[in-house]
Coordinates of C-alpha atoms and ligand atoms in Angstrom, one line a residue:
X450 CA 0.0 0.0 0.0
X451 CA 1.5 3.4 -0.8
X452 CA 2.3 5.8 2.0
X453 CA -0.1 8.8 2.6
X454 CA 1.2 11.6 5.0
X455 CA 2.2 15.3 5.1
X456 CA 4.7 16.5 1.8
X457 CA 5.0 19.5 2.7
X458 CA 4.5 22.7 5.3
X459 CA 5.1 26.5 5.6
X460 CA 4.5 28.2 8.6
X461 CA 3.2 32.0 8.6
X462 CA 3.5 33.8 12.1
X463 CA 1.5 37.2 13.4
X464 CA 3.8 40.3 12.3
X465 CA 3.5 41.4 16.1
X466 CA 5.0 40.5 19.0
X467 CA 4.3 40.8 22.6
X468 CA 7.4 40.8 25.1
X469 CA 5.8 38.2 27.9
X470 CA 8.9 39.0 30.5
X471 CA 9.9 42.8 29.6
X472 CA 6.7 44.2 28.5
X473 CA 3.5 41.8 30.0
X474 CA 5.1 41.0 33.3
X475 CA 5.8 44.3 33.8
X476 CA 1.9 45.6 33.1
X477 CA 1.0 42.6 35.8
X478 CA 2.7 43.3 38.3
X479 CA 4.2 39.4 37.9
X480 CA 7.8 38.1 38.6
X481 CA 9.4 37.4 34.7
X482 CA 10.3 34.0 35.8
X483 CA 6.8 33.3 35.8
X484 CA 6.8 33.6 32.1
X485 CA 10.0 32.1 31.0
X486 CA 10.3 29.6 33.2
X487 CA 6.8 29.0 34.8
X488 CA 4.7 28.3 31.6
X489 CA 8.2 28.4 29.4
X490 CA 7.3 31.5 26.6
X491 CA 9.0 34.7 26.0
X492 CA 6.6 36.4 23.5
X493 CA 3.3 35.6 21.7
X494 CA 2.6 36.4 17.9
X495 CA -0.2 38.9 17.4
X496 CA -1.5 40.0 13.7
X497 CA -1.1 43.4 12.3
X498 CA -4.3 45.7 11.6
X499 CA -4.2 44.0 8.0
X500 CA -3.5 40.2 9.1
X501 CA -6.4 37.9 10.2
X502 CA -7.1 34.3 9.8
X503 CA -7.2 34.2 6.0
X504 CA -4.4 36.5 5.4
X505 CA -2.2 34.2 7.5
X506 CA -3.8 30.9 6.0
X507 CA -3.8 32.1 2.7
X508 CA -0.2 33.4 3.1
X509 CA 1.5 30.3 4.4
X510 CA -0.8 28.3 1.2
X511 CA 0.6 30.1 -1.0
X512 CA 4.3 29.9 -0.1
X513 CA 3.4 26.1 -0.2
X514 CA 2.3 26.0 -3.6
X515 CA 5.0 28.4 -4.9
X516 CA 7.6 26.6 -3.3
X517 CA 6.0 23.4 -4.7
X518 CA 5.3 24.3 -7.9
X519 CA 1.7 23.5 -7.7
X520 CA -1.2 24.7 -9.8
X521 CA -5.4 24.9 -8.4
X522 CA -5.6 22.2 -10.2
X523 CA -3.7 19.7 -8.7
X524 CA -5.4 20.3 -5.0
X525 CA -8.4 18.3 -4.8
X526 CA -9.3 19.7 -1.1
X527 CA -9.0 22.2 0.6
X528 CA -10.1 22.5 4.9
X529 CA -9.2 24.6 7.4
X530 CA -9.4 24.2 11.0
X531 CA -10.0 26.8 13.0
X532 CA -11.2 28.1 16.1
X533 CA -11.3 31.9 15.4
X534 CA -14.0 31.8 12.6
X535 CA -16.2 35.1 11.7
X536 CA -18.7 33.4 9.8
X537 CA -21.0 30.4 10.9
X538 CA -21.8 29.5 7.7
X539 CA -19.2 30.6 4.7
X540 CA -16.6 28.5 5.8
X541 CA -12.8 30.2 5.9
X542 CA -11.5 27.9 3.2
X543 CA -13.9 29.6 0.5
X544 CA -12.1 33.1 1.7
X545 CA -8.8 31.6 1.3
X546 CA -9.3 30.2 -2.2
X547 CA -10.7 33.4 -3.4
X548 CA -7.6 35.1 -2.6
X549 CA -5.2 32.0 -4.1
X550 CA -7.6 32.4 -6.9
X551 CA -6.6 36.1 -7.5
X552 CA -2.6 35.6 -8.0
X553 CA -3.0 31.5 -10.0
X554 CA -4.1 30.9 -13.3
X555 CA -7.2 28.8 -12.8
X556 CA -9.3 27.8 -9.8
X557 CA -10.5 25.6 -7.1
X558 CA -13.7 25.4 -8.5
X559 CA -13.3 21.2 -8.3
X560 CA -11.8 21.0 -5.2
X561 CA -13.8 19.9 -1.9
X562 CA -14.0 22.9 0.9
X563 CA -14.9 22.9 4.1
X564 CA -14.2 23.4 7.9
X565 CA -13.0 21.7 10.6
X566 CA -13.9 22.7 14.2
X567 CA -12.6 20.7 17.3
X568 CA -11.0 23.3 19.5
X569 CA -7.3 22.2 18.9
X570 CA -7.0 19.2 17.5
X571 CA -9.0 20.1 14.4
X572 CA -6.3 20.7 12.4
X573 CA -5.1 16.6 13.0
X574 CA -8.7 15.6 12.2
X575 CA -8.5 17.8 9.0
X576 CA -5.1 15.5 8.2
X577 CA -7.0 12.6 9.4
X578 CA -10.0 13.7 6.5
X579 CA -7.2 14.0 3.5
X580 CA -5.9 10.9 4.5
X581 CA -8.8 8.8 4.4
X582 CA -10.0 10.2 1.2
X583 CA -7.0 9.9 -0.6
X584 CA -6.3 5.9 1.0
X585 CA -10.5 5.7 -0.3
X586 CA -9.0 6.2 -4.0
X587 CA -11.4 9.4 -4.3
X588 CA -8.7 12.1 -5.1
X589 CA -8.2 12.0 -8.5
X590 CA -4.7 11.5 -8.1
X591 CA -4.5 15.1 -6.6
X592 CA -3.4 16.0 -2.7
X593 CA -5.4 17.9 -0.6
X594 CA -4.4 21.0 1.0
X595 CA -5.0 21.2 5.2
X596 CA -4.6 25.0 6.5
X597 CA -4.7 25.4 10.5
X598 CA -5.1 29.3 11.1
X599 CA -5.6 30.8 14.6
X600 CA -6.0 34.3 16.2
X601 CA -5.8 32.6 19.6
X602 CA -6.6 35.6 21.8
X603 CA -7.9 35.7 25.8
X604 CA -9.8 38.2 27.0
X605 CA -8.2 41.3 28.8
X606 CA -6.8 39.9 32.7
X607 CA -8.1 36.8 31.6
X608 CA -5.1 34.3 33.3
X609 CA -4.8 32.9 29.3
X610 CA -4.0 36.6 28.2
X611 CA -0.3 35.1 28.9
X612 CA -0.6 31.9 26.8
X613 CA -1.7 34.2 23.4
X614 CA -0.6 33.8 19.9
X615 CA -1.6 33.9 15.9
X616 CA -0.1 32.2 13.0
X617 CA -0.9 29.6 10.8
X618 CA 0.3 26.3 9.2
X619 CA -0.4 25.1 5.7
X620 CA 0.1 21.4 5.4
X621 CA -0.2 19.3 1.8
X622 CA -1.5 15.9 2.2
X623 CA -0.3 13.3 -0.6
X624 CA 1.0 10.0 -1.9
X625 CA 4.1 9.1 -0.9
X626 CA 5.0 12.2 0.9
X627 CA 8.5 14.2 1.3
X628 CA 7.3 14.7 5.0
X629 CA 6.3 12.1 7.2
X630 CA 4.5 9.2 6.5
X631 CA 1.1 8.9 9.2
X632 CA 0.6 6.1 10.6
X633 CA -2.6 3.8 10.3
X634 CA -2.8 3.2 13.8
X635 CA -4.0 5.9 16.1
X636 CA -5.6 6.4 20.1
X637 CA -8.3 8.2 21.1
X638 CA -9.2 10.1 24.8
X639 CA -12.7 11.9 24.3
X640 CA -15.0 13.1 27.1
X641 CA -17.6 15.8 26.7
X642 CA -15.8 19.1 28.9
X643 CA -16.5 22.2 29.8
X644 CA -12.9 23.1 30.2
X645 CA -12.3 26.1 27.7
X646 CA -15.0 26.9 25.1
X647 CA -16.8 30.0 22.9
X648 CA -20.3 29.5 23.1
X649 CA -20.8 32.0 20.5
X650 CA -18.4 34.3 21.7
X651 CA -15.3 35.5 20.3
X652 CA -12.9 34.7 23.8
X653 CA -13.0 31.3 25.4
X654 CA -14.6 30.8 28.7
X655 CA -11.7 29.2 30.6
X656 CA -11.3 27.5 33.7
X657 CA -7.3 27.1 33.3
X658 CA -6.5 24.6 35.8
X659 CA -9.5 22.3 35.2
X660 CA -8.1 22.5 31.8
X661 CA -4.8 21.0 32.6
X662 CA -6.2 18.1 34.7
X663 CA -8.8 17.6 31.0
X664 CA -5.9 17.6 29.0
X665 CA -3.4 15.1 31.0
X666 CA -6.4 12.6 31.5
X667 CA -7.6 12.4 27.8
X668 CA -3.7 12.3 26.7
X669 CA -3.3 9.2 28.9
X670 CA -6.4 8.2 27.9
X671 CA -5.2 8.3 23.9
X672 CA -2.2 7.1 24.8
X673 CA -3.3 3.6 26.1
X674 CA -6.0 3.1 23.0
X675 CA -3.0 3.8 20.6
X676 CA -0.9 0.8 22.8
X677 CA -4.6 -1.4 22.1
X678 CA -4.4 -1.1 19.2
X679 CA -0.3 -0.7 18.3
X680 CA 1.1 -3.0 21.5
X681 CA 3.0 -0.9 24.2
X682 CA 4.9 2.0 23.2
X683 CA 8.7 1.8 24.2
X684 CA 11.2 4.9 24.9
X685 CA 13.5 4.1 22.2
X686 CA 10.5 3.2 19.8
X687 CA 10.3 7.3 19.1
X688 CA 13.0 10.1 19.0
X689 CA 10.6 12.9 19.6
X690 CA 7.7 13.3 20.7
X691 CA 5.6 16.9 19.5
X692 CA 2.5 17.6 21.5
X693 CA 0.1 20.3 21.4
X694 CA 1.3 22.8 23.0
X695 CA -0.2 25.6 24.8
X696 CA 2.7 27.0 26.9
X697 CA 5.2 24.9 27.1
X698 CA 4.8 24.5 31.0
X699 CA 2.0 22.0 29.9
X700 CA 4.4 19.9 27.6
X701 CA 6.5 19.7 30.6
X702 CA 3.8 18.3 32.6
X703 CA 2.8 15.7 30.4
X704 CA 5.8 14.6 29.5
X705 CA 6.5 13.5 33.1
X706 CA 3.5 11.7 33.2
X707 CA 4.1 9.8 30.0
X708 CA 7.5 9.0 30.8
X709 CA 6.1 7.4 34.0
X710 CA 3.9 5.4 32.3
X711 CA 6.0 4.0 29.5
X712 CA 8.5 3.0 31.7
X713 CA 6.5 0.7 34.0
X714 CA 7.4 -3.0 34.3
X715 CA 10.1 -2.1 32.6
X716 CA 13.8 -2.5 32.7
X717 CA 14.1 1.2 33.0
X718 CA 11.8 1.3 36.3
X719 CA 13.7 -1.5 37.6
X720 CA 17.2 0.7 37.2
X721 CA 15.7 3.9 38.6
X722 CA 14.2 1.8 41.9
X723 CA 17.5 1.9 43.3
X724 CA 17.8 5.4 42.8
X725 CA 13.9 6.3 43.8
X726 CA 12.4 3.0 44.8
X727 CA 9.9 1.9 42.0
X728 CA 6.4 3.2 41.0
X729 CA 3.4 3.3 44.1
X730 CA 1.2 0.7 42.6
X731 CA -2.5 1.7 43.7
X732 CA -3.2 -1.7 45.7
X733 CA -0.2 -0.8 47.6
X734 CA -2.5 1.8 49.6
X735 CA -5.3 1.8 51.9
X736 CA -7.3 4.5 49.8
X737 CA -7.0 6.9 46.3
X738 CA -5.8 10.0 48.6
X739 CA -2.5 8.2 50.3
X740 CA -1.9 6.3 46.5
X741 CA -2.1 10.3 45.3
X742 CA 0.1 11.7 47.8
X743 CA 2.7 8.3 46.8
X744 CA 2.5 9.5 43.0
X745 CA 3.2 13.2 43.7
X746 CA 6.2 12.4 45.6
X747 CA 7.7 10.0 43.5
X748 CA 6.9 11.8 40.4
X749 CA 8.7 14.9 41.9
X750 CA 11.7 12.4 42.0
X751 CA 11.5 11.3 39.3
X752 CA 11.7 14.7 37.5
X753 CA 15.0 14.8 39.1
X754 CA 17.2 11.9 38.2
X755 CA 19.5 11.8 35.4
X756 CA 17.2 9.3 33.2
X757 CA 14.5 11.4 33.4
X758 CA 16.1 14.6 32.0
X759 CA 18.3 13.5 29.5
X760 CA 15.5 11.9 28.2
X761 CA 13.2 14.9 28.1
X762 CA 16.2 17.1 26.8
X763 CA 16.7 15.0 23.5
X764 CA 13.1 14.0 22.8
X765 CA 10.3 16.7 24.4
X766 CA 12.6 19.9 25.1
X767 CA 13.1 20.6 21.2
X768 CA 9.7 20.2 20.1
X769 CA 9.0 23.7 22.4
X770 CA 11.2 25.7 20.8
X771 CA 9.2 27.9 18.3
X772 CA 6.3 27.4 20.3
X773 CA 7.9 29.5 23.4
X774 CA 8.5 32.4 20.7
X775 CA 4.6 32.7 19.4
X776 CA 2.9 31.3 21.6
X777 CA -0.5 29.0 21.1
X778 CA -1.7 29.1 17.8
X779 CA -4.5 26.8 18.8
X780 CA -5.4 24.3 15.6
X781 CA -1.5 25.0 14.5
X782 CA 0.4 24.5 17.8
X783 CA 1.2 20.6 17.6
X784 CA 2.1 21.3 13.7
X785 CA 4.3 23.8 15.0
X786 CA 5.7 21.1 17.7
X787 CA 6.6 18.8 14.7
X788 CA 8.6 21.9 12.9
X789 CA 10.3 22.3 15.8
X790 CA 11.6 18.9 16.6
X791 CA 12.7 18.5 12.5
X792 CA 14.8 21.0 13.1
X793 CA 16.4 20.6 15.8
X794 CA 17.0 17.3 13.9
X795 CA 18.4 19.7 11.0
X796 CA 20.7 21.4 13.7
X797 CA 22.2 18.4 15.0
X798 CA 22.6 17.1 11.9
X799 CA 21.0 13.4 12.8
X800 CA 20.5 10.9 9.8
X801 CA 16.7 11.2 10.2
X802 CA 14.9 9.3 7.2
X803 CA 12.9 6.1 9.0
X804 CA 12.5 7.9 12.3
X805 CA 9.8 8.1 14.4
X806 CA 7.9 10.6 15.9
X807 CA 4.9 10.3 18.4
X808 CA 2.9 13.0 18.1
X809 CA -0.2 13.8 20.8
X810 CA -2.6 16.0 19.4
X811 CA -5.4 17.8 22.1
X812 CA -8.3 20.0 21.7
X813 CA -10.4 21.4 24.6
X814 CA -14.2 20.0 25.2
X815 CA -12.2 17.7 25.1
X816 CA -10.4 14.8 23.0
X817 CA -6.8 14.0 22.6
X818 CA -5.4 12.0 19.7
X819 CA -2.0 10.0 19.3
X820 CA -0.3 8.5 16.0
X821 CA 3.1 8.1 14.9
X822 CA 4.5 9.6 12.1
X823 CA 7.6 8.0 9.7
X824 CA 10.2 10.7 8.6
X825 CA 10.7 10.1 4.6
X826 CA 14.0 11.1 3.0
X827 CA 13.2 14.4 1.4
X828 CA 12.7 15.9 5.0
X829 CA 15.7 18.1 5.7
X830 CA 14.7 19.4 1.6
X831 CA 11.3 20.0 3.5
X832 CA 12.7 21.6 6.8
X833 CA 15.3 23.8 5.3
X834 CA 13.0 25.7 2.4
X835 CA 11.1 27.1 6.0
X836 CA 11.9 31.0 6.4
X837 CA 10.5 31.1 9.6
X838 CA 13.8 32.5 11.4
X839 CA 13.5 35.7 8.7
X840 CA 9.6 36.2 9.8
X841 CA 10.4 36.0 13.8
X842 CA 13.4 38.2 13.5
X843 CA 10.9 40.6 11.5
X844 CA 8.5 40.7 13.8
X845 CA 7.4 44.4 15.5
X846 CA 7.9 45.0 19.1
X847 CA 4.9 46.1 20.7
X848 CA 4.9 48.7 23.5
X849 CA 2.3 48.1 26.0
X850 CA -0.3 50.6 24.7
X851 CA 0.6 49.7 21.4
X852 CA -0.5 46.0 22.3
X853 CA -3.6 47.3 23.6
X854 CA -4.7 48.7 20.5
X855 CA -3.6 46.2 18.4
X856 CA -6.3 43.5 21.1
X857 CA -8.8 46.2 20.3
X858 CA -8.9 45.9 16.8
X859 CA -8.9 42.1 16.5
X860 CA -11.6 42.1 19.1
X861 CA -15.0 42.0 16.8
X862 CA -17.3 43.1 19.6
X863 CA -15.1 46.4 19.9
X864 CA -15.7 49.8 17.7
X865 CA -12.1 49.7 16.8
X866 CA -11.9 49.4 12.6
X867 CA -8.7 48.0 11.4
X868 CA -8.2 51.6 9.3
X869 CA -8.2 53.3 12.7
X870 CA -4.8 53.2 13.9
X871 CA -1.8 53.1 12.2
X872 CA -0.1 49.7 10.7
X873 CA 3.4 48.8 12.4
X874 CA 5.1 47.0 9.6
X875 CA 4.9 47.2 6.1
X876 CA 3.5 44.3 3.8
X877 CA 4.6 43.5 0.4
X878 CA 4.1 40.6 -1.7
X879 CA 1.3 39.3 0.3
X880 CA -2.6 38.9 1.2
X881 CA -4.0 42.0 3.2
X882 CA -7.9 42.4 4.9
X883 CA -8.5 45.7 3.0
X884 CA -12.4 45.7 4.7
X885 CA -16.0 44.2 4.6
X886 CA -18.5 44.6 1.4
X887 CA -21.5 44.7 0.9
X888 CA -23.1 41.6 3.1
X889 CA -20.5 42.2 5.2
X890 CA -18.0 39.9 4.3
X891 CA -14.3 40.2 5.0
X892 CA -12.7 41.7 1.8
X893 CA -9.2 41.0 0.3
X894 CA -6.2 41.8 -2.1
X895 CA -3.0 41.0 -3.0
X896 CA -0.1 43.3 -2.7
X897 CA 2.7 43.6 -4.3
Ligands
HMG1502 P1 -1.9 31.4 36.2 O1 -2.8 30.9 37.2 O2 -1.8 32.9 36.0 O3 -0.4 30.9 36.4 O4 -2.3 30.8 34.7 P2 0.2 30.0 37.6 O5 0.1 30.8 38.9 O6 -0.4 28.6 37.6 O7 1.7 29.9 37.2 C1 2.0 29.2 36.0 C2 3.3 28.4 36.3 O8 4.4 29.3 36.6 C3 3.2 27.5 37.6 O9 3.9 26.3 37.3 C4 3.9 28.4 38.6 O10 4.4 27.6 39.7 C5 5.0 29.0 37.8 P3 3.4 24.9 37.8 O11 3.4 25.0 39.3 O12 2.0 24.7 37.2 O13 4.4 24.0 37.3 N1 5.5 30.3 38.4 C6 6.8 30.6 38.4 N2 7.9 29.9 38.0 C7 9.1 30.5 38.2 N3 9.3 31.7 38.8 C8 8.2 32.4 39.2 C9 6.9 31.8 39.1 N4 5.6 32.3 39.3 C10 4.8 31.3 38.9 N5 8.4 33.6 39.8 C11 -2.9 29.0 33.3 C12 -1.8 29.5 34.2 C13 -2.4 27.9 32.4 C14 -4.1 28.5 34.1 C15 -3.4 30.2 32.4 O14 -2.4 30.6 31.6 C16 -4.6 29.8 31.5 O15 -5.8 29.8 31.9 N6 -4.3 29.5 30.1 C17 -5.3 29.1 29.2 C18 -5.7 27.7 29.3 C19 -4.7 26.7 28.9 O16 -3.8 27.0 28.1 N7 -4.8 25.4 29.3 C20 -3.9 24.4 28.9 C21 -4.6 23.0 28.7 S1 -6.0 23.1 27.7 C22 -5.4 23.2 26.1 O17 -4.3 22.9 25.8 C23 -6.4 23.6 25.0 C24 -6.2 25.0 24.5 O18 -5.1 25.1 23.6 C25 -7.5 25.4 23.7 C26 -8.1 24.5 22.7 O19 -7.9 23.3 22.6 O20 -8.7 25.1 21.8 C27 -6.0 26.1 25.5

């Protein structure tokens, strides 16, 4: 059977940025630490006055089909996923191959559109579509083009405000991929939450720390239905392991707990027992609350040996990096996880093609997903065509007040019109929101 994964991705951050320890921590009052080394970020990505979803989705599509070479014709699907959506019923896609369709010869007037909407891990399920279409023989021989594009902003105070960001990932999904290769097997954890959610408003309701508990119990809970289905999942079976990644403070958590749980009954708990005695075993203890207090202390141990970190170090620590410069970008943060750990791969110049990665997906409400992915031999070709070094570097520093506008005009319930204050950086050779016509629908153009 041929191989069916992700060929290609181009990443398109948020112009802005937001200084979480020198210009946020400041504003709160808070200790910087908190930041950088509490949830693990130094700034968030925010979109100029002209940037919004589309203009980032349709931005990073079309560096992907330039850099490809690729004509409307060949993409038999396009779907975003998104969680920042203006319209309940014209779905974001439609915007973004009206714009493609004003700079290519031709159009998507073929292809199959649509949206996908699962809090965070609707851009996986979006994958998850492509790939079962094209594996169902119903593409034509053409690939299918996945766009995850997020203006993941909090309210003002809210605790999130810290955790912001805006970007998005385009994604082609083909035969035989230059990528990674998905794998058939996958785990699901899905409860119906009321962790984080928009009911038809533009900022999530949070409640943050519920949230955290959500997303480590449906991550375990995906976890053990991928070993059902894939038999038990080893430490040397995977040489990173991208997650979704809302800070990276919550990577760091999970990681732990994963780490604990791969390792039991095996050779690797049994070396660490002399060092920290082995893993509380819940009919150890006379009740749920002393078998608690056993994990917490053991787990705080465990953080500590030399096993533990090395391990985290090589396989969890580089998947954060971009991630603790923008922030979460929502339906693109675990896609933004996998850039990271293929280049630190890149960077350390490993011999990658036939490695695996395990990747967690997680969306609030709440489901987590986990499948592995197979690196194929054109990924360093794929890694190093990414100018996403040039668009941080680029980025504008925003002063407080500046930042405060900038939230203003983004936020759709304020009076604040895009054309109201000034824009900090200048674009060329790229989509722009230019205003809304006549039904009110957003409006854009190309500029060169
Ligand atoms: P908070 O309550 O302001 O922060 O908000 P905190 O007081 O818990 O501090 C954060 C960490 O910094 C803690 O680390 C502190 O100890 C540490 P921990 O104890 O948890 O390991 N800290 C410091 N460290 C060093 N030096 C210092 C210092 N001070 C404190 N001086 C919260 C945190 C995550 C609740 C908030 O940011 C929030 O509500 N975020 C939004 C919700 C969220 O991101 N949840 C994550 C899981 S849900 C998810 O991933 C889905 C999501 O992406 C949405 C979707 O699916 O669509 C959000």
């Amino acid at each position: 059977m041929t191989t069916v994964g992700i060929d290609a991705i181009e990443i398109r951050t948020g112009k802005l940025k937001l200084d979480l320890p020198n210009t946020f921590a400041p504003e709160k009052g808070d200790d910087p630490e908190k930041y950088t080394k509490g949830l693990g970020l130094q700034d968030s990505s925010f979109p100029d006055v002209y940037e919004d979803i589309v203009t980032m989705g349709a931005n990073a599509a079309k560096q992907l089909m330039d850099r490809k070479g690729l004509s409307p014709s060949e993409i038999g699907r396009i779907d975003v996923a998104t969680e920042s959506a203006f319209d309940h019923s014209k779905p974001v896609s439609t915007y973004i191959a009206g714009c493609l369709e004003q700079v290519y010869d031709g159009d998507f007037r073929h292809a199959n559109k649509g949206e996908r909407k699962f809090a965070c891990v609707a851009g996986t399920q979006a994958i998850d579509d492509a790939y079962n279409w094209i594996r169902a023989g119903r593409n034509r021989g053409r690939a299918a083009l996945v766009i995850c594009t997020d203006t993941a902003l909090y309210a003002r105070g809210d605790p999130g405000e810290a955790t912001q960001g805006a970007g998005a990932v385009a994604m082609l999904i083909d035969e035989d991929p230059d990528l990674v290769a998905l794998s058939d097997d996958q785990g699901y954890g899905s409860m119906d939450e009321t962790d984080f959610l928009k009911p038809n408003q533009q900022f999530p309701s949070v409640d943050g720390k519920r949230s955290m508990q959500v997303y480590l119990a449906r991550m375990r809970e995906a976890l053990e239905d991928y070993e059902s289905v894939a038999g038990k999942i080893e430490l040397d079976d995977f040489q990173y392991a991208p997650f979704h990644t809302p800070f990276p403070g919550m990577v760091r958590k999970a990681a732990l707990l994963a780490y604990r749980h791969v390792i039991r009954d095996t050779e690797r708990e049994e070396e660490l027992a002399e060092e920290i005695g082995r893993q509380p075993r819940e009919d150890e203890y006379e009740d749920r609350e002393a078998y608690e207090e056993a994990i917490r202390e053991h787990m705080d141990e465990l953080k500590d040996t030399e096993q533990y970190q090395t391990w985290y170090a090589k396989t969890v620590e580089p998947t954060l990096e971009l991630s603790s410069k923008v922030g979460n970008w929502y339906t693109g943060s675990v896609h933004v996880a996998r850039v990271s750990a293929l280049r630190d791969a890149v960077e350390k110049d490993l011999d990658f093609a036939g490695e695996t990665l395990l990747v967690g997906s997680y969306g609030s409400g709440a489901q987590a997903e986990i499948h592995t992915e197979t690196v194929q031999d054109g990924w360093r070709e794929e890694v190093e065509a990414l100018d996403i070094d040039e668009q941080l570097a680029a980025r504008y520093d925003l002063t407080w007040s500046e930042y405060e506008d900038v939230h203003d005009v983004h936020e759709y319930d304020e009076d604040v019109g895009h054309e109201m204050i000034e824009q900090f950086t200048t674009p060329s050779e790229e989509f722009v929101f230019t205003g809304w016509g006549r039904m009110n629908e957003r409006q854009y153009d190309y500029v060169e």
